[in-house]
mmCIF file of C-alpha atoms in Angstrom:
data_model
loop_
_atom_site.group_PDB
_atom_site.id
_atom_site.type_symbol
_atom_site.label_atom_id
_atom_site.label_comp_id
_atom_site.label_asym_id
_atom_site.label_seq_id
_atom_site.Cartn_x
_atom_site.Cartn_y
_atom_site.Cartn_z
ATOM 1 C CA MET A 188 -20.815 -9.957 -9.669
ATOM 2 C CA ILE A 189 -21.049 -6.110 -8.842
ATOM 3 C CA ASP A 190 -20.740 -3.663 -11.805
ATOM 4 C CA GLU A 191 -18.145 -1.221 -12.378
ATOM 5 C CA ARG A 192 -19.736 2.036 -10.752
ATOM 6 C CA ASP A 193 -20.604 -0.026 -7.464
ATOM 7 C CA ASP A 194 -17.011 -1.912 -7.540
ATOM 8 C CA PHE A 195 -15.405 1.817 -7.431
ATOM 9 C CA ASP A 196 -17.750 3.286 -4.742
ATOM 10 C CA ILE A 197 -16.831 -0.051 -2.410
ATOM 11 C CA HIS A 198 -13.278 0.696 -2.964
ATOM 12 C CA CYS A 199 -13.560 4.055 -2.169
ATOM 13 C CA ASP A 200 -15.697 3.679 0.697
ATOM 14 C CA LEU A 201 -13.099 1.063 2.192
ATOM 15 C CA MET A 202 -9.992 3.025 1.952
ATOM 16 C CA GLN A 203 -11.696 5.978 3.641
ATOM 17 C CA ARG A 204 -12.683 3.649 6.609
ATOM 18 C CA LEU A 205 -9.055 2.174 6.696
ATOM 19 C CA ILE A 206 -8.049 5.898 6.966
ATOM 20 C CA ASP A 207 -10.484 6.714 9.566
ATOM 21 C CA GLU A 208 -9.599 3.553 11.647
ATOM 22 C CA GLN A 209 -6.318 2.673 10.984
ATOM 23 C CA PRO A 210 -6.738 -1.011 11.425
ATOM 24 C CA THR A 211 -4.122 -3.850 11.807
ATOM 25 C CA LEU A 212 -2.928 -5.203 8.463
ATOM 26 C CA ASP A 213 -5.187 -8.393 9.193
ATOM 27 C CA GLN A 214 -8.408 -6.114 10.292
ATOM 28 C CA ALA A 215 -7.776 -4.312 6.902
ATOM 29 C CA MET A 216 -7.786 -7.531 4.674
ATOM 30 C CA SER A 217 -10.987 -8.732 6.839
ATOM 31 C CA TYR A 218 -12.733 -5.310 6.035
ATOM 32 C CA ALA A 219 -11.408 -5.634 2.309
ATOM 33 C CA LEU A 220 -12.347 -9.237 1.800
ATOM 34 C CA GLU A 221 -16.050 -8.666 3.141
ATOM 35 C CA ALA A 222 -16.258 -5.660 0.750
ATOM 36 C CA VAL A 223 -15.370 -7.329 -2.356
ATOM 37 C CA LYS A 224 -16.635 -10.811 -1.573
ATOM 38 C CA ASP A 225 -19.474 -10.507 -4.074
ATOM 39 C CA GLY A 226 -17.089 -10.107 -6.763
ATOM 40 C CA ILE A 227 -14.700 -12.708 -6.313
ATOM 41 C CA SER A 228 -14.974 -16.567 -6.057
ATOM 42 C CA GLU A 229 -15.267 -18.639 -3.119
ATOM 43 C CA ARG A 230 -11.941 -19.962 -3.795
ATOM 44 C CA ALA A 231 -10.393 -16.704 -3.662
ATOM 45 C CA TYR A 232 -12.340 -15.913 -0.671
ATOM 46 C CA LYS A 233 -11.304 -18.692 1.325
ATOM 47 C CA THR A 234 -7.580 -18.829 0.072
ATOM 48 C CA ILE A 235 -6.830 -14.686 0.884
ATOM 49 C CA SER A 236 -8.737 -15.593 4.320
ATOM 50 C CA ALA A 237 -6.482 -17.957 5.202
ATOM 51 C CA THR A 238 -3.453 -15.803 4.801
ATOM 52 C CA ASN A 239 -0.747 -15.755 7.766
ATOM 53 C CA TYR A 240 -0.768 -12.347 8.061
ATOM 54 C CA SER A 241 1.406 -12.201 11.202
ATOM 55 C CA ALA A 242 4.301 -13.744 9.012
ATOM 56 C CA VAL A 243 3.628 -11.389 6.163
ATOM 57 C CA LEU A 244 3.624 -8.461 8.426
ATOM 58 C CA ASP A 245 7.038 -10.167 10.101
ATOM 59 C CA ARG A 246 8.541 -10.230 6.490
ATOM 60 C CA SER A 247 7.679 -6.775 5.289
ATOM 61 C CA LYS A 248 9.371 -5.181 8.542
ATOM 62 C CA LYS A 249 12.546 -6.948 7.724
ATOM 63 C CA TRP A 250 12.036 -5.440 4.008
ATOM 64 C CA ILE A 251 11.669 -2.365 5.377
ATOM 65 C CA GLN A 252 14.509 -2.596 7.945
ATOM 66 C CA LEU A 253 16.533 -3.279 5.152
ATOM 67 C CA VAL A 254 15.827 -0.121 2.934
ATOM 68 C CA LEU A 255 16.181 2.001 5.916
ATOM 69 C CA ARG A 256 19.429 0.602 6.856
ATOM 70 C CA SER A 257 20.863 0.219 3.667
ATOM 71 C CA ASP A 258 19.602 3.373 1.986
ATOM 72 C CA PRO A 259 18.497 6.358 4.471
ATOM 73 C CA PRO A 260 15.965 8.593 3.630
ATOM 74 C CA PRO A 261 17.582 12.133 3.526
ATOM 75 C CA GLN A 262 16.513 14.989 5.496
ATOM 76 C CA SER A 263 15.208 16.949 2.943
ATOM 77 C CA LEU A 264 12.117 14.592 2.658
ATOM 78 C CA CYS A 265 9.115 16.015 3.856
ATOM 79 C CA ALA A 266 6.356 12.946 2.655
ATOM 80 C CA PHE A 267 6.381 9.071 1.894
ATOM 81 C CA TYR A 268 4.481 7.031 -0.244
ATOM 82 C CA PHE A 269 3.835 3.573 -0.730
ATOM 83 C CA GLY A 270 2.786 3.083 -4.334
ATOM 84 C CA LEU A 271 1.336 0.298 -6.853
ATOM 85 C CA PHE A 272 1.895 -0.278 -10.176
ATOM 86 C CA ASP A 273 0.853 -3.288 -12.537
ATOM 87 C CA THR A 274 3.508 -5.919 -13.717
ATOM 88 C CA ARG A 275 3.646 -9.517 -14.823
ATOM 89 C CA GLY A 276 6.602 -11.878 -13.625
ATOM 90 C CA LYS A 277 9.741 -12.651 -15.810
ATOM 91 C CA PHE A 278 8.315 -15.964 -16.697
ATOM 92 C CA ASP A 279 4.732 -15.696 -16.025
ATOM 93 C CA HIS A 280 3.175 -13.327 -18.817
ATOM 94 C CA LYS A 281 -0.601 -14.396 -17.876
ATOM 95 C CA ASN A 282 -1.001 -13.297 -14.464
ATOM 96 C CA GLU A 283 -1.024 -9.691 -13.732
ATOM 97 C CA TRP A 284 -0.414 -8.539 -10.229
ATOM 98 C CA GLN A 285 0.668 -5.170 -8.452
ATOM 99 C CA GLN A 286 3.820 -4.702 -7.454
ATOM 100 C CA LEU A 287 4.329 -2.302 -4.253
ATOM 101 C CA TYR A 288 7.350 -0.132 -3.696
ATOM 102 C CA ILE A 289 8.174 2.943 -1.484
ATOM 103 C CA SER A 290 9.549 6.134 -2.278
ATOM 104 C CA GLY A 291 9.935 9.776 -0.643
ATOM 105 C CA ALA A 292 9.350 13.219 -1.898
ATOM 106 C CA ASP A 293 10.807 16.508 -1.113
ATOM 107 C CA GLN A 294 7.875 18.555 -1.701
ATOM 108 C CA PHE A 295 4.193 17.961 -0.822
ATOM 109 C CA ASN A 296 0.755 19.438 -1.477
ATOM 110 C CA PRO A 297 -2.427 17.881 -0.764
ATOM 111 C CA ASP A 298 -4.116 19.692 -2.990
ATOM 112 C CA ASP A 299 -2.578 18.585 -6.288
ATOM 113 C CA GLU A 300 -4.100 15.164 -6.460
ATOM 114 C CA GLY A 301 -1.211 13.452 -5.751
ATOM 115 C CA GLU A 302 1.124 14.925 -8.414
ATOM 116 C CA TRP A 303 4.142 15.189 -5.514
ATOM 117 C CA ALA A 304 4.668 11.633 -5.639
ATOM 118 C CA CYS A 305 5.218 11.438 -9.241
ATOM 119 C CA ASP A 306 8.933 12.794 -8.954
ATOM 120 C CA PRO A 307 10.022 11.584 -6.076
ATOM 121 C CA LEU A 308 13.314 12.546 -4.391
ATOM 122 C CA TRP A 309 14.208 9.181 -2.683
ATOM 123 C CA MET A 310 14.104 5.892 -4.429
ATOM 124 C CA PRO A 311 15.913 3.464 -2.267
ATOM 125 C CA LYS A 312 17.647 0.376 -3.992
ATOM 126 C CA TYR A 313 15.629 -2.335 -2.616
ATOM 127 C CA ARG A 314 12.429 -0.187 -2.920
ATOM 128 C CA TYR A 315 10.113 -3.178 -4.194
ATOM 129 C CA PRO A 316 9.413 -6.066 -1.505
ATOM 130 C CA ARG A 317 8.745 -9.579 -2.704
ATOM 131 C CA ILE A 318 4.924 -10.167 -1.496
ATOM 132 C CA ARG A 319 3.435 -13.261 -2.545
ATOM 133 C CA LEU A 320 0.352 -12.391 -1.324
ATOM 134 C CA MET A 321 0.056 -9.543 -4.048
ATOM 135 C CA LYS A 322 0.700 -12.163 -6.666
ATOM 136 C CA LEU A 323 -1.824 -14.500 -5.224
ATOM 137 C CA ILE A 324 -4.211 -11.718 -5.456
ATOM 138 C CA GLY A 325 -3.626 -11.088 -9.012
ATOM 139 C CA LYS A 326 -4.221 -14.586 -9.894
ATOM 140 C CA LEU A 327 -7.374 -15.307 -7.855
ATOM 141 C CA CYS A 328 -8.855 -12.228 -8.649
ATOM 142 C CA PRO A 329 -8.096 -11.084 -12.258
ATOM 143 C CA TYR A 330 -7.999 -7.091 -13.129
ATOM 144 C CA ASN A 331 -9.807 -7.373 -16.474
ATOM 145 C CA GLU A 332 -12.825 -9.020 -14.221
ATOM 146 C CA ASN A 333 -13.781 -6.413 -11.895
ATOM 147 C CA LEU A 334 -11.933 -3.792 -9.379
ATOM 148 C CA ALA A 335 -11.942 -6.466 -6.797
ATOM 149 C CA GLY A 336 -8.364 -7.124 -6.931
ATOM 150 C CA PHE A 337 -7.265 -4.043 -6.740
ATOM 151 C CA THR A 338 -9.063 -3.107 -4.029
ATOM 152 C CA LEU A 339 -7.374 -5.897 -1.824
ATOM 153 C CA SER A 340 -3.977 -4.704 -2.904
ATOM 154 C CA SER A 341 -4.686 -1.302 -2.050
ATOM 155 C CA SER A 342 -6.310 -2.162 1.320
ATOM 156 C CA PHE A 343 -2.809 -4.366 1.775
ATOM 157 C CA ALA A 344 -0.479 -1.412 0.719
ATOM 158 C CA ALA A 345 -2.617 1.306 2.865
ATOM 159 C CA ALA A 346 -2.331 -0.598 5.824
ATOM 160 C CA LEU A 347 1.258 -1.961 5.491
ATOM 161 C CA ALA A 348 2.342 1.661 5.123
ATOM 162 C CA MET A 349 0.445 3.086 8.387
ATOM 163 C CA ASP A 350 2.011 0.016 10.224
ATOM 164 C CA HIS A 351 5.463 0.810 9.182
ATOM 165 C CA ALA A 352 4.725 4.400 9.898
ATOM 166 C CA ASN A 353 7.061 4.500 13.302
ATOM 167 C CA MET A 354 9.674 2.496 11.989
ATOM 168 C CA ILE A 355 10.445 5.251 9.293
ATOM 169 C CA THR A 356 10.088 8.119 11.828
ATOM 170 C CA GLU A 357 12.523 6.433 13.854
ATOM 171 C CA LYS A 358 15.055 6.454 11.335
ATOM 172 C CA ILE A 359 14.452 9.839 9.943
ATOM 173 C CA GLY A 360 13.501 11.830 13.120
ATOM 174 C CA PHE A 361 12.059 15.528 12.946
ATOM 175 C CA GLU A 362 14.855 17.786 13.137
ATOM 176 C CA SER A 363 13.488 19.421 9.725
ATOM 177 C CA VAL A 364 9.489 18.941 9.902
ATOM 178 C CA ASP A 365 7.356 18.448 12.800
ATOM 179 C CA GLU A 366 5.311 15.923 10.776
ATOM 180 C CA TYR A 367 5.682 13.601 7.574
ATOM 181 C CA PRO A 368 2.369 12.867 5.095
ATOM 182 C CA ILE A 369 1.988 9.389 4.250
ATOM 183 C CA ALA A 370 0.307 8.091 1.147
ATOM 184 C CA SER A 371 -0.484 5.154 -0.670
ATOM 185 C CA GLY A 372 -2.050 4.738 -4.083
ATOM 186 C CA HIS A 373 -1.394 3.375 -7.829
ATOM 187 C CA ASP A 374 0.629 5.245 -10.030
ATOM 188 C CA SER A 375 -2.310 5.365 -12.989
ATOM 189 C CA GLY A 376 -4.594 6.444 -10.133
ATOM 190 C CA ASP A 377 -6.008 7.921 -7.026
ATOM 191 C CA ILE A 378 -3.417 8.659 -4.073
ATOM 192 C CA HIS A 379 -4.973 8.321 -0.709
ATOM 193 C CA ILE A 380 -3.227 10.543 2.336
ATOM 194 C CA LEU A 381 -3.231 8.056 5.044
ATOM 195 C CA GLY A 382 -2.513 10.096 7.758
ATOM 196 C CA TYR A 383 0.595 12.723 8.958
ATOM 197 C CA MET A 384 3.637 11.079 10.880
ATOM 198 C CA THR A 385 4.239 12.488 14.151
ATOM 199 C CA PRO A 386 6.335 11.913 17.253
ATOM 200 C CA ASN A 387 3.328 10.926 18.652
ATOM 201 C CA GLY A 388 2.392 8.194 16.438
ATOM 202 C CA LEU A 389 0.392 8.716 13.177
ATOM 203 C CA ARG A 390 -2.120 11.697 12.850
ATOM 204 C CA ARG A 391 -5.124 10.921 10.866
ATOM 205 C CA PRO A 392 -6.040 13.349 8.197
ATOM 206 C CA SER A 393 -8.600 16.470 9.080
#
C-alpha cells in the first residue's frame, strides 16, 4: 500500500497531467488507474478498467444537455465548477462515494484558493448526475484506506468537465466575457483550474 504522503503527491501530479494534456475520459481514467494501482485491490483495478467509458460519456452528455436546456446559465456568470462532495445512499449507509455536481459563479479570482466557487449564483435543478461509476469507485476503493478512490473520482470529474466545456459555451456564448474559467475539485479540498473556455476551445492555464 502507498503511504498518505505519496498518495497525495500522486494525486497532485496526476491532476496536473490531466490539465496539461486534456485527455479523453477513457485516457484520463487509464492514467488514474495506473497512478493508484499500488493502492487498490486487483479486483478494483480490473473492474474499473472494464468500464465502458463511451457509454458513461454518452449518458453524461445527455445529463448536461438536460441541465442546460431546463435551467440555462445566466449571462452574468463568469466561471463554472464541477464539484465533488462525500455522500452515502439513502438505503446504503455503509459505502461512501463522491457525488458530482455542476454550478456557476458570477465572480472569479484564480488566487483565492477556490473561494469563488463557494457561493455560486447558478445551481441548476438537475445539477446532480446519476453516475454508477462513482458509487462503484467508492465501494471498491474505500476512502478511509487511502486517497486512491478520491484520485479516481477527481480524475473522472476533471475529464468530464473538460469534455463538456464546448457544450456549455455553445449554450451561454461569449457576449459578456471573452472566456470562462472551468474548474473541478472537492468541496472540502483543493480546486483545480482546468482551463479557460474560449470560442476556439479550451485554453490551458498559463
